[in-house]
XYZ file of C-alpha atoms in Angstrom:
721
model
C -6.910 -98.056 -52.397
C -10.033 -97.283 -50.393
C -13.519 -97.049 -51.911
C -13.559 -93.329 -51.135
C -10.239 -92.887 -52.923
C -11.491 -94.793 -55.937
C -14.571 -92.597 -56.110
C -12.495 -89.435 -55.944
C -10.199 -90.765 -58.651
C -13.170 -91.041 -60.973
C -14.315 -87.472 -60.427
C -13.859 -85.105 -63.372
C -10.971 -82.669 -63.077
C -10.740 -79.429 -65.005
C -8.634 -79.819 -68.120
C -7.087 -77.174 -70.298
C -9.270 -74.639 -72.075
C -12.078 -75.222 -69.585
C -12.898 -78.727 -70.834
C -13.413 -81.569 -68.396
C -10.759 -84.207 -68.116
C -11.171 -87.298 -65.979
C -8.506 -88.304 -63.507
C -6.553 -91.259 -64.828
C -7.656 -94.302 -62.873
C -4.627 -96.403 -63.825
C -1.860 -96.923 -61.321
C 0.713 -94.169 -61.128
C 4.471 -94.482 -60.845
C 5.656 -95.133 -57.291
C 9.345 -95.755 -56.648
C 10.213 -98.489 -54.176
C 13.502 -97.051 -52.930
C 15.460 -93.788 -53.231
C 18.268 -95.400 -55.236
C 15.809 -95.920 -58.082
C 14.848 -92.229 -58.387
C 16.253 -89.298 -60.357
C 14.854 -85.799 -59.754
C 15.854 -83.456 -62.585
C 14.805 -79.851 -63.180
C 14.775 -78.596 -66.756
C 16.216 -75.077 -66.771
C 16.483 -72.553 -69.570
C 15.103 -69.299 -70.894
C 11.571 -69.062 -72.226
C 11.333 -70.529 -75.734
C 14.414 -72.735 -75.439
C 12.313 -75.874 -75.962
C 11.992 -77.440 -72.491
C 8.313 -78.335 -72.800
C 8.648 -79.822 -76.288
C 11.718 -81.792 -75.190
C 9.616 -83.390 -72.446
C 6.991 -84.274 -75.077
C 9.697 -85.994 -77.138
C 11.013 -87.899 -74.094
C 7.492 -89.051 -73.196
C 6.945 -90.228 -76.765
C 10.305 -92.021 -76.856
C 9.451 -93.692 -73.545
C 6.012 -94.769 -74.761
C 4.143 -92.653 -72.194
C 2.205 -90.832 -74.916
C 1.319 -91.802 -78.466
C 1.291 -88.307 -79.911
C 3.377 -85.277 -79.030
C 1.419 -82.193 -78.008
C 1.625 -78.650 -79.328
C 2.227 -75.443 -77.395
C 0.111 -73.436 -79.843
C -2.810 -75.834 -79.375
C -2.336 -76.046 -75.608
C -2.027 -79.843 -75.713
C 1.371 -80.420 -74.120
C 1.491 -82.544 -70.974
C 3.474 -80.212 -68.728
C 1.707 -76.967 -69.700
C -1.800 -77.935 -68.604
C -2.345 -74.729 -66.606
C -4.923 -72.522 -68.411
C -2.663 -69.514 -67.838
C 0.201 -71.346 -69.594
C -2.102 -72.182 -72.523
C -3.183 -68.544 -72.727
C 0.363 -67.123 -72.642
C 1.812 -70.048 -74.662
C 4.711 -70.483 -72.250
C 5.286 -72.234 -68.951
C 4.121 -70.164 -66.011
C 4.306 -72.745 -63.220
C 6.271 -75.771 -62.083
C 5.087 -79.073 -63.565
C 6.041 -82.664 -62.735
C 6.343 -85.349 -65.420
C 7.458 -88.769 -64.105
C 8.552 -91.583 -66.393
C 10.172 -94.976 -65.917
C 13.504 -95.588 -67.656
C 15.159 -98.998 -67.326
C 13.560 -99.575 -63.936
C 14.456 -96.102 -62.643
C 11.810 -93.470 -61.953
C 12.838 -90.168 -63.532
C 10.945 -87.127 -62.220
C 11.256 -84.358 -64.791
C 10.435 -80.922 -63.361
C 9.518 -78.492 -66.127
C 10.300 -75.002 -64.826
C 9.306 -71.653 -66.366
C 12.124 -69.767 -68.054
C 10.582 -66.298 -68.021
C 12.080 -64.090 -65.263
C 8.650 -63.255 -63.806
C 8.281 -66.870 -62.675
C 11.669 -67.358 -61.051
C 9.889 -68.363 -57.848
C 8.510 -71.454 -59.616
C 11.988 -72.168 -60.993
C 13.502 -72.027 -57.513
C 10.778 -74.335 -56.242
C 11.805 -76.769 -58.979
C 15.445 -76.551 -57.919
C 14.390 -77.221 -54.326
C 12.640 -80.417 -55.425
C 15.405 -81.531 -57.798
C 18.785 -83.165 -57.283
C 20.197 -82.165 -60.689
C 19.589 -79.622 -63.442
C 19.317 -80.190 -67.172
C 20.001 -76.961 -69.052
C 18.098 -76.557 -72.298
C 19.752 -74.282 -74.871
C 18.233 -73.442 -78.248
C 20.462 -73.983 -81.296
C 18.524 -71.118 -82.894
C 18.699 -68.483 -80.154
C 21.862 -69.608 -78.373
C 22.861 -68.438 -74.896
C 21.264 -65.347 -73.430
C 21.948 -63.467 -70.215
C 19.005 -65.095 -68.444
C 20.396 -68.588 -69.057
C 23.808 -67.518 -67.775
C 22.225 -66.130 -64.608
C 20.290 -69.370 -64.070
C 23.497 -71.392 -64.463
C 25.168 -69.258 -61.809
C 22.225 -69.872 -59.475
C 22.500 -73.641 -59.971
C 26.257 -73.438 -59.442
C 25.597 -71.626 -56.164
C 23.381 -74.555 -55.128
C 26.086 -77.015 -56.307
C 23.665 -78.988 -58.415
C 24.997 -81.508 -60.931
C 24.297 -80.167 -64.417
C 24.176 -81.241 -68.052
C 23.296 -79.377 -71.248
C 21.022 -80.297 -74.142
C 21.099 -78.243 -77.325
C 17.624 -78.299 -78.853
C 15.817 -77.365 -82.070
C 18.480 -78.801 -84.360
C 15.723 -79.414 -86.935
C 15.187 -75.662 -87.379
C 16.518 -74.104 -90.624
C 18.435 -71.466 -88.642
C 19.901 -73.915 -86.131
C 23.621 -73.470 -85.493
C 24.920 -76.246 -83.267
C 28.560 -75.135 -83.345
C 27.691 -71.576 -82.300
C 25.399 -72.818 -79.530
C 28.112 -75.145 -78.192
C 30.705 -72.355 -78.309
C 28.282 -70.084 -76.461
C 27.740 -72.730 -73.777
C 31.461 -73.173 -73.230
C 32.008 -69.426 -73.058
C 29.146 -68.876 -70.598
C 29.418 -72.047 -68.513
C 33.143 -72.833 -68.582
C 35.544 -75.382 -70.043
C 33.885 -78.229 -68.121
C 31.151 -78.210 -70.790
C 32.005 -80.864 -73.405
C 29.881 -82.814 -75.915
C 29.284 -86.553 -75.514
C 27.723 -86.792 -78.967
C 28.087 -84.727 -82.115
C 25.448 -84.357 -84.835
C 25.892 -86.195 -88.131
C 25.258 -83.738 -90.976
C 26.113 -85.340 -94.320
C 24.355 -82.665 -96.428
C 23.949 -79.948 -93.826
C 20.818 -81.568 -92.388
C 21.160 -83.380 -89.050
C 20.312 -87.052 -89.553
C 21.853 -88.693 -86.501
C 24.333 -88.646 -83.668
C 27.834 -89.986 -83.271
C 28.941 -91.066 -79.804
C 32.425 -89.714 -79.177
C 33.321 -92.393 -76.618
C 31.476 -95.356 -78.115
C 32.235 -94.478 -81.738
C 28.781 -95.698 -82.751
C 26.249 -93.703 -84.740
C 22.455 -93.543 -84.385
C 20.155 -92.365 -87.146
C 16.969 -90.382 -86.526
C 14.120 -89.716 -88.940
C 10.980 -87.810 -87.955
C 8.137 -90.196 -87.204
C 10.451 -93.174 -86.787
C 12.451 -94.529 -83.895
C 16.262 -94.463 -83.677
C 18.172 -96.784 -85.971
C 21.753 -97.931 -86.211
C 23.795 -95.473 -88.237
C 26.811 -95.947 -90.462
C 28.769 -92.765 -89.781
C 32.260 -92.831 -88.264
C 34.478 -90.172 -86.749
C 36.088 -89.685 -90.180
C 32.685 -88.732 -91.603
C 32.064 -85.976 -89.039
C 34.416 -82.972 -89.296
C 36.103 -82.192 -86.014
C 34.869 -85.377 -84.319
C 38.380 -86.728 -83.691
C 39.509 -83.500 -82.022
C 36.299 -83.354 -79.971
C 36.820 -86.954 -78.878
C 40.357 -86.225 -77.715
C 39.258 -83.146 -75.810
C 36.432 -85.119 -74.181
C 38.751 -87.903 -73.043
C 41.239 -85.409 -71.619
C 38.433 -83.607 -69.817
C 37.167 -86.856 -68.269
C 40.642 -87.965 -67.250
C 41.280 -84.566 -65.631
C 38.278 -85.209 -63.367
C 39.258 -88.806 -62.605
C 40.344 -89.851 -59.139
C 42.867 -92.218 -60.767
C 45.966 -90.030 -61.062
C 47.706 -92.531 -63.345
C 45.156 -92.234 -66.147
C 46.570 -89.028 -67.622
C 50.098 -90.395 -67.794
C 48.841 -93.590 -69.394
C 46.771 -91.646 -71.917
C 49.610 -89.285 -72.824
C 51.834 -92.344 -73.149
C 49.638 -93.612 -75.975
C 47.617 -96.188 -74.053
C 44.000 -96.673 -75.132
C 41.868 -96.143 -72.046
C 38.974 -98.585 -71.754
C 35.639 -96.952 -72.609
C 34.010 -98.473 -69.525
C 36.588 -96.763 -67.295
C 36.002 -93.439 -69.026
C 32.223 -93.780 -68.666
C 32.529 -94.552 -64.958
C 34.739 -91.535 -64.399
C 32.418 -89.344 -66.482
C 29.358 -90.385 -64.479
C 31.210 -89.740 -61.228
C 32.307 -86.273 -62.387
C 28.765 -85.355 -63.490
C 27.282 -86.502 -60.182
C 29.966 -84.515 -58.359
C 29.036 -81.384 -60.315
C 32.433 -80.774 -61.907
C 31.773 -81.969 -65.462
C 28.872 -80.986 -67.716
C 28.124 -83.206 -70.743
C 26.379 -81.788 -73.815
C 23.865 -83.659 -75.981
C 22.319 -82.437 -79.272
C 18.535 -83.026 -79.517
C 15.467 -82.341 -81.602
C 11.930 -82.658 -80.276
C 10.579 -82.951 -83.835
C 12.713 -85.862 -85.083
C 13.398 -87.379 -81.660
C 17.132 -86.839 -82.184
C 19.084 -87.684 -79.029
C 16.087 -88.712 -76.900
C 17.243 -92.275 -76.238
C 20.786 -91.100 -75.469
C 19.417 -88.405 -73.150
C 17.197 -90.845 -71.248
C 20.194 -93.137 -70.776
C 22.342 -90.258 -69.480
C 19.649 -89.058 -67.051
C 19.677 -92.437 -65.342
C 23.379 -93.255 -65.488
C 25.057 -89.891 -64.878
C 22.743 -87.986 -62.551
C 22.809 -88.927 -58.854
C 19.958 -90.481 -56.855
C 18.458 -88.544 -53.920
C 20.622 -90.525 -51.488
C 23.665 -88.578 -52.724
C 21.992 -85.184 -52.308
C 21.711 -83.267 -49.073
C 18.522 -82.923 -47.036
C 17.515 -79.425 -45.841
C 18.126 -78.704 -42.188
C 15.193 -79.291 -39.845
C 14.118 -77.865 -36.490
C 11.291 -78.517 -34.092
C 8.341 -76.129 -33.875
C 10.209 -73.977 -31.350
C 13.119 -73.487 -33.735
C 15.523 -75.790 -31.916
C 17.804 -77.831 -34.229
C 16.704 -81.428 -34.556
C 18.659 -84.517 -35.451
C 20.091 -84.528 -38.971
C 17.898 -86.163 -41.566
C 18.870 -88.486 -44.377
C 17.104 -89.776 -47.459
C 15.799 -92.829 -45.595
C 12.302 -94.270 -46.229
C 12.291 -95.554 -42.631
C 13.402 -92.235 -41.117
C 11.258 -89.462 -39.597
C 8.738 -88.046 -42.050
C 9.876 -84.719 -43.532
C 8.305 -83.514 -46.775
C 7.829 -80.098 -48.330
C 5.103 -78.508 -50.438
C 6.874 -77.092 -53.508
C 3.767 -76.051 -55.412
C 0.079 -75.494 -54.624
C -2.771 -75.276 -57.119
C -6.551 -75.277 -56.897
C -8.801 -77.719 -58.703
C -12.542 -76.967 -58.883
C -13.392 -80.575 -58.009
C -10.527 -81.869 -55.853
C -9.810 -78.576 -54.092
C -6.254 -77.696 -53.099
C -3.617 -79.936 -54.711
C -0.072 -79.891 -53.310
C 3.021 -81.082 -55.148
C 5.253 -82.537 -52.448
C 8.915 -83.580 -52.291
C 9.539 -86.203 -49.626
C 13.024 -85.767 -48.141
C 12.813 -88.334 -45.336
C 10.419 -91.089 -44.309
C 7.464 -92.364 -46.337
C 4.093 -90.762 -47.017
C 1.183 -93.203 -47.036
C -2.539 -92.995 -47.635
C -4.848 -92.455 -44.685
C -2.025 -91.181 -42.456
C -2.271 -88.335 -39.901
C 0.348 -85.620 -40.501
C 1.349 -82.220 -39.188
C 1.307 -79.317 -41.676
C 3.272 -76.241 -40.652
C 4.583 -73.079 -42.221
C 6.823 -70.510 -40.522
C 8.944 -67.571 -41.638
C 6.826 -66.015 -44.402
C 4.769 -63.570 -42.350
C 6.240 -60.668 -44.348
C 4.587 -62.145 -47.457
C 1.179 -62.357 -45.831
C 1.569 -66.029 -44.856
C 1.125 -66.083 -41.116
C 2.792 -68.865 -39.146
C 0.446 -71.824 -38.915
C 0.431 -75.371 -37.537
C -2.362 -77.827 -38.287
C -2.913 -81.553 -37.897
C -4.544 -83.135 -40.947
C -4.944 -86.543 -42.558
C -3.484 -87.585 -45.890
C -6.379 -89.218 -47.684
C -5.083 -89.660 -51.234
C -1.660 -89.738 -52.911
C -1.241 -89.231 -56.619
C 1.465 -89.421 -59.242
C 0.731 -86.371 -61.444
C 1.244 -86.365 -65.180
C 0.295 -82.907 -66.349
C -3.368 -82.410 -65.443
C -3.920 -86.144 -64.839
C -3.664 -87.551 -61.314
C -2.891 -91.268 -60.991
C -3.305 -92.889 -57.562
C -0.264 -94.307 -55.757
C -0.280 -96.078 -52.371
C 2.863 -94.423 -50.961
C 5.715 -92.023 -51.664
C 9.189 -92.878 -50.339
C 12.019 -90.537 -49.396
C 13.456 -88.868 -52.491
C 10.254 -89.135 -54.524
C 7.589 -86.589 -55.465
C 3.834 -86.950 -55.344
C 0.655 -84.884 -55.213
C -1.703 -84.623 -52.236
C -5.321 -83.522 -52.473
C -7.588 -81.920 -49.890
C -4.957 -80.615 -47.469
C -6.961 -77.538 -46.579
C -4.237 -75.623 -44.715
C -1.153 -76.470 -46.795
C 0.640 -73.650 -48.606
C 3.698 -73.567 -50.830
C 6.803 -73.875 -48.653
C 5.027 -75.731 -45.811
C 6.559 -78.742 -44.100
C 4.632 -82.013 -43.805
C 5.844 -84.199 -40.958
C 4.633 -86.782 -38.474
C 1.931 -85.666 -36.057
C 3.933 -87.261 -33.238
C 7.228 -85.676 -34.286
C 6.466 -82.344 -36.026
C 9.392 -80.731 -37.852
C 10.094 -77.576 -39.821
C 12.391 -77.678 -42.852
C 14.479 -74.602 -43.609
C 12.714 -72.508 -46.251
C 14.322 -71.705 -49.594
C 15.016 -68.202 -50.858
C 11.915 -66.475 -52.158
C 12.419 -63.584 -54.616
C 10.962 -60.254 -53.531
C 8.020 -59.005 -55.643
C 8.694 -55.425 -56.740
C 5.890 -54.516 -59.166
C 2.783 -53.074 -57.450
C -0.612 -53.554 -59.114
C -3.651 -51.922 -57.503
C -6.969 -53.717 -58.060
C -10.594 -52.989 -57.245
C -13.666 -55.219 -57.372
C -16.202 -54.107 -59.969
C -19.057 -54.190 -57.464
C -19.415 -54.441 -53.703
C -20.694 -58.001 -54.056
C -17.412 -58.961 -55.787
C -15.289 -57.794 -52.854
C -15.876 -60.946 -50.793
C -15.170 -63.161 -53.806
C -11.971 -61.201 -54.458
C -10.782 -61.712 -50.878
C -11.482 -65.470 -50.990
C -9.803 -65.960 -54.357
C -6.738 -63.950 -53.352
C -6.349 -66.171 -50.305
C -6.291 -69.275 -52.504
C -3.823 -67.813 -54.985
C -1.522 -66.409 -52.302
C -1.404 -69.841 -50.591
C 0.216 -71.290 -53.687
C 2.322 -68.324 -54.778
C 4.741 -66.995 -52.155
C 6.246 -64.643 -54.760
C 3.045 -62.572 -54.666
C 2.373 -60.297 -51.701
C -1.081 -58.919 -50.922
C -1.073 -55.503 -49.239
C -4.067 -53.552 -47.988
C -2.540 -50.099 -47.669
C -3.983 -48.380 -44.623
C -3.049 -44.913 -45.879
C -4.257 -45.039 -49.475
C -6.966 -47.660 -48.771
C -5.893 -49.525 -51.898
C -5.614 -53.279 -52.381
C -2.148 -53.740 -53.902
C -0.807 -56.982 -55.366
C 2.975 -57.030 -55.417
C 4.068 -59.166 -58.384
C 7.331 -60.156 -60.066
C 6.494 -58.449 -63.363
C 3.818 -57.835 -65.983
C 3.554 -61.488 -67.041
C 3.189 -62.582 -63.413
C 0.531 -59.932 -62.821
C -1.347 -61.073 -65.925
C -1.371 -64.676 -64.684
C -2.674 -63.579 -61.274
C -5.445 -61.532 -62.901
C -6.375 -64.419 -65.215
C -6.651 -66.813 -62.283
C -8.819 -64.395 -60.339
C -11.169 -63.996 -63.284
C -11.248 -67.780 -63.809
C -12.668 -68.039 -60.301
C -15.484 -65.689 -61.227
C -14.084 -62.491 -59.718
C -14.926 -59.297 -61.596
C -12.222 -56.716 -61.036
C -10.156 -54.030 -62.704
C -6.806 -52.339 -62.135
C -6.317 -48.726 -61.058
C -3.297 -46.468 -60.725
C -1.179 -47.124 -57.662
C -1.330 -44.154 -55.281
C 1.934 -43.235 -53.579
C 1.350 -42.653 -49.838
C 2.521 -39.093 -49.223
C 2.838 -37.079 -46.015
C 2.108 -33.471 -45.133
C 4.087 -31.174 -42.884
C 4.260 -27.496 -42.034
C 6.872 -25.593 -44.033
C 7.082 -22.878 -41.351
C 5.549 -21.657 -38.082
C 1.804 -21.042 -37.971
C -0.902 -20.297 -35.424
C -4.444 -21.602 -35.184
C -7.555 -20.701 -33.184
C -10.085 -23.450 -32.498
C -13.520 -22.337 -31.297
C -16.193 -25.006 -30.868
C -19.352 -23.547 -29.247
C -22.845 -24.966 -29.669
C -26.012 -24.447 -27.665
C -29.080 -26.593 -28.380
C -30.950 -26.808 -25.082
C -29.640 -28.520 -21.977
C -25.885 -28.987 -21.823
C -24.147 -27.327 -24.774
C -20.623 -27.669 -26.148
C -17.969 -25.099 -25.321
C -14.264 -25.297 -26.047
C -11.725 -22.742 -27.242
C -8.021 -23.349 -27.765
C -5.110 -21.527 -29.359
C -2.111 -23.407 -30.730
C 1.229 -22.648 -32.329
C 2.715 -25.104 -34.857
C 6.295 -25.386 -36.019
C 8.041 -28.003 -38.182
C 10.533 -30.523 -36.800
C 13.450 -32.181 -38.550
C 12.672 -35.129 -40.838
C 11.791 -38.094 -38.699
C 11.075 -35.885 -35.717
C 7.588 -37.302 -35.306
C 5.077 -35.344 -33.237
C 5.455 -33.321 -30.052
C 2.623 -31.765 -28.039
C 3.553 -29.143 -25.450
C 1.224 -27.487 -22.931
C 2.119 -23.811 -22.497
C -1.133 -22.605 -20.953
C -0.994 -20.602 -17.734
C -3.550 -19.735 -15.109
C -5.687 -22.801 -15.718
C -7.474 -21.278 -18.722
C -8.076 -24.866 -19.837
C -8.615 -27.382 -17.039
C -5.914 -30.072 -16.878
C -8.429 -32.816 -17.590
C -9.065 -31.337 -21.061
C -5.421 -30.866 -22.125
C -5.184 -34.494 -23.348
C -8.478 -33.941 -25.189
C -6.922 -31.141 -27.230
C -3.939 -33.375 -28.055
C -6.284 -36.190 -29.059
C -8.155 -33.883 -31.416
C -4.909 -32.624 -32.945
C -3.660 -36.188 -33.488
C -6.945 -37.231 -35.098
C -6.775 -34.320 -37.527
C -3.144 -35.118 -38.313
C -4.169 -38.613 -39.389
C -6.816 -37.164 -41.710
C -4.510 -34.499 -43.123
C -4.949 -30.759 -43.393
C -4.452 -30.071 -47.099
C -4.392 -33.019 -49.517
C -5.733 -35.704 -47.187
C -2.363 -37.244 -46.258
C -1.131 -37.711 -42.665
C 0.740 -34.799 -41.047
C 4.184 -35.604 -39.634
C 7.214 -33.938 -38.081
C 5.525 -31.057 -36.219
C 5.522 -29.606 -32.726
C 2.197 -28.255 -31.453
C 2.121 -25.889 -28.473
C -1.125 -25.220 -26.676
C -0.818 -21.574 -25.610
C -4.305 -20.507 -24.620
C -8.004 -21.197 -24.584
C -11.251 -20.985 -22.669
C -13.540 -23.442 -20.926
C -17.064 -23.430 -19.495
C -17.851 -24.907 -16.121
C -20.916 -26.748 -17.484
C -20.710 -27.036 -21.280
C -17.030 -27.977 -21.713
C -16.335 -31.663 -22.386
C -13.757 -34.074 -23.754
C -15.539 -34.216 -27.123
C -15.766 -30.440 -27.358
C -12.026 -29.929 -26.796
C -11.195 -32.696 -29.275
C -13.236 -30.838 -31.881
C -11.580 -27.533 -30.954
C -8.082 -29.062 -31.216
C -8.826 -30.420 -34.677
C -10.275 -27.093 -35.797
C -7.245 -25.194 -34.479
C -4.881 -27.383 -36.535
C -6.951 -26.858 -39.690
C -6.903 -23.077 -39.183
C -3.136 -23.134 -38.623
C -2.750 -25.028 -41.901
C -4.925 -22.481 -43.722
C -2.841 -19.629 -42.333
C 0.534 -21.304 -42.944
C 2.227 -23.177 -45.817
C 1.926 -26.959 -46.154
C 4.715 -29.038 -47.689
C 4.022 -32.445 -49.286
C 6.540 -35.197 -48.525
C 7.103 -38.281 -50.698
C 8.648 -41.612 -49.633
C 12.199 -42.269 -50.780
C 13.744 -45.735 -50.906
C 17.326 -46.912 -50.723
C 17.802 -48.968 -53.886
C 20.560 -51.495 -54.566
C 20.878 -52.568 -58.211
C 23.071 -55.348 -59.579
C 23.782 -55.192 -63.321
C 26.426 -56.409 -65.733
C 29.238 -53.951 -66.378
C 28.043 -53.273 -69.940
C 24.724 -51.886 -68.662
C 26.049 -49.632 -65.878
C 25.976 -46.455 -67.975
C 22.406 -46.974 -69.179
C 21.148 -47.755 -65.663
C 22.842 -44.731 -64.091
C 21.490 -42.440 -66.804
C 18.011 -43.842 -66.223
C 18.301 -43.277 -62.463
C 19.125 -39.626 -63.100
C 15.914 -39.284 -65.088
C 14.000 -40.771 -62.147
C 15.184 -38.029 -59.756
C 17.502 -40.590 -58.202
C 20.614 -39.705 -56.231
C 23.582 -42.006 -56.770
C 25.302 -42.973 -53.515
C 27.938 -45.414 -54.755
C 29.074 -48.157 -57.123
C 30.955 -51.314 -56.260
C 32.350 -54.068 -58.449
C 31.050 -57.417 -57.237
C 33.220 -59.529 -59.559
C 32.283 -61.776 -62.492
C 31.510 -58.729 -64.630
C 28.836 -57.361 -62.282
C 28.460 -53.969 -60.618
C 26.362 -53.004 -57.598
C 24.820 -49.532 -57.832
C 23.423 -47.815 -54.728
C 20.987 -44.936 -55.047
C 18.163 -43.073 -53.322
C 15.048 -42.942 -55.491
C 11.525 -41.583 -54.819
C 8.969 -44.399 -54.591
C 6.849 -42.711 -57.264
C 9.660 -43.404 -59.747
C 9.897 -47.080 -58.791
C 6.329 -48.130 -59.577
C 7.344 -49.762 -62.892
C 11.062 -50.094 -62.284
C 10.871 -53.913 -62.191
C 9.774 -53.774 -65.838
C 12.009 -50.923 -66.978
C 15.193 -52.344 -65.431
C 14.580 -55.643 -67.190
C 14.262 -53.815 -70.515
C 17.438 -51.814 -69.875
C 19.539 -54.853 -68.990
C 18.162 -57.578 -71.305
C 16.471 -59.247 -68.379
C 19.583 -59.638 -66.197
C 19.355 -56.640 -63.842
C 17.930 -57.086 -60.368
C 17.320 -54.711 -57.499
C 16.174 -54.493 -53.918
C 14.583 -51.565 -52.121
C 13.929 -50.494 -48.567
C 12.179 -47.446 -47.151
C 14.609 -44.679 -46.241
C 12.701 -41.469 -45.412
C 10.230 -38.880 -46.686
C 11.568 -35.905 -48.662
C 9.805 -32.732 -49.884
C 8.052 -33.085 -53.216
C 9.538 -30.681 -55.806
C 7.186 -27.852 -56.726
C 7.494 -28.777 -60.414
C 6.485 -32.402 -59.860
C 2.946 -33.676 -59.401
C 2.839 -37.099 -57.718
C 0.050 -39.590 -58.335
């Protein structure tokens, strides 16, 4: 490592709760080849126990001497101040550990729906998913939806049932819930030993051996047998049949049904193959408090989950979008890496968590950083050549230097000034673009204002930093309402964004979101514009008469010259139109733009000396205002086409709620698997908090999309914001 790198490694980095924490100067974990890597995302709903399970695995592996606490903000993976404040994971976190010579990259993902973007980033970086289910809370709809998403990505999966130390833990109910929600391919490898109702160990169904666990002590050899655990014999038989059903050896089932004892080694090989293939999902009971199941889980992570060489590599193109040669997980191949998370450190600057798919990243190497395809989120296409100065192996908030990062591994890069989440890092001589992953659409608008004018610049700078690392947030400067609107995934996401802005010293507050309305004429009207001024020298003289009539919705604007006899010289006709258009932009009643009208210029007067372009612009604007005062103005509100996907049990509640939002139902369609798609037209004013309300109506499982449809008249009885 260079002297400069060593100096940077010694710099203080911000720790949790605002305290300073020095970067770990010891060597980090760097895998030598892809076959010795396992990338595993921990998935589950908020509160299932993912973060505490990682603490237990780190303690069992000897990486830490004392397990942290979520309440105290001392866990390794939740080092983000926002996570400490909310006492739940709000961002993706990498925790690497070495197990029997294999580097296991554990990716702790948030389970709260607001942070699904971070969860999808974790799935992008992972090659397998470990589902964490609480024995206290069981399976909820969010967990089922996450399983379906992993199934769609064809990720190998396993299940751990946590919190077995809790007084209300119900392992049997949790296992039954997993099998009902995830399918019959979910079968336990171990069952808890409960001699007096309290879980004291595990019994391996295939090995027949028992392991005892006592809080504060390591695992010990147990004495229980299958006869001591009710239902263990039946569970063992079901497990063996399930493994044999997935085996490629078609003779195994006949041999087993014929009474032959199948060798345990054969069963384990077939089990590991089925897990890696994604067709079999083993279940392990665990407890983060007693350490129950941690050694068995670490062994399964290495043996059953596949290395990166067995996973696919995202498709790549050149900078022009032309397909390139297919990539493989080869350390000697072309460099292709992806930024899966971006954060900002007050001392090291921008820190990027990177998954290397092909090639090898090394210190002091020139690279190309590019991001395309997210312009609709405020991330303009960009291509920059930079130099990788330092590579780190992150462990929570600690950064440990590593000399390289091979294909299949993850690392952190500091001081890449242009890199944003989703960007591709490739060779400067052979720049590539990896296909982006699906980003969820933010649907909750939050309008913010700086407290003072001096805070406005700080707000703009801080938003740029946050947006670079959070593609699920969209920053909109509405040209009609002149509001700065942050589009977020939900209230918790918005709270995290606000906390991070304030941490950077920005003083701001939220205001009500203003719905951008339109104005139009409800009927024909006439207006007389007279702009005459005399102040010595050339004066100003312009007179025009107009007639206004409404057009159909979406008709736009038409300007028609109906003057005769040259009452207004032809050179000033466009000036009248320009004045009318300018006044339409400003509005004529409530300050909203005027749309869908036809304006006819029917008369006027001009002066040979005092008439001018500016004078007729002013007269045109005045004529439109007088027509509005004489006629009747109709306010129009934006209406969106909304598509909602909910479980069948929530259809009635959602449709009733839409009716209360002045929505118009346009259709329902069954999409299979107990889901229904509801189509409706809903005024935008009624959708301001729909991301929150739909979640409450559907226990967190409902989702919707929206797109602008048209503007409709505002009902006389309704007052929009």
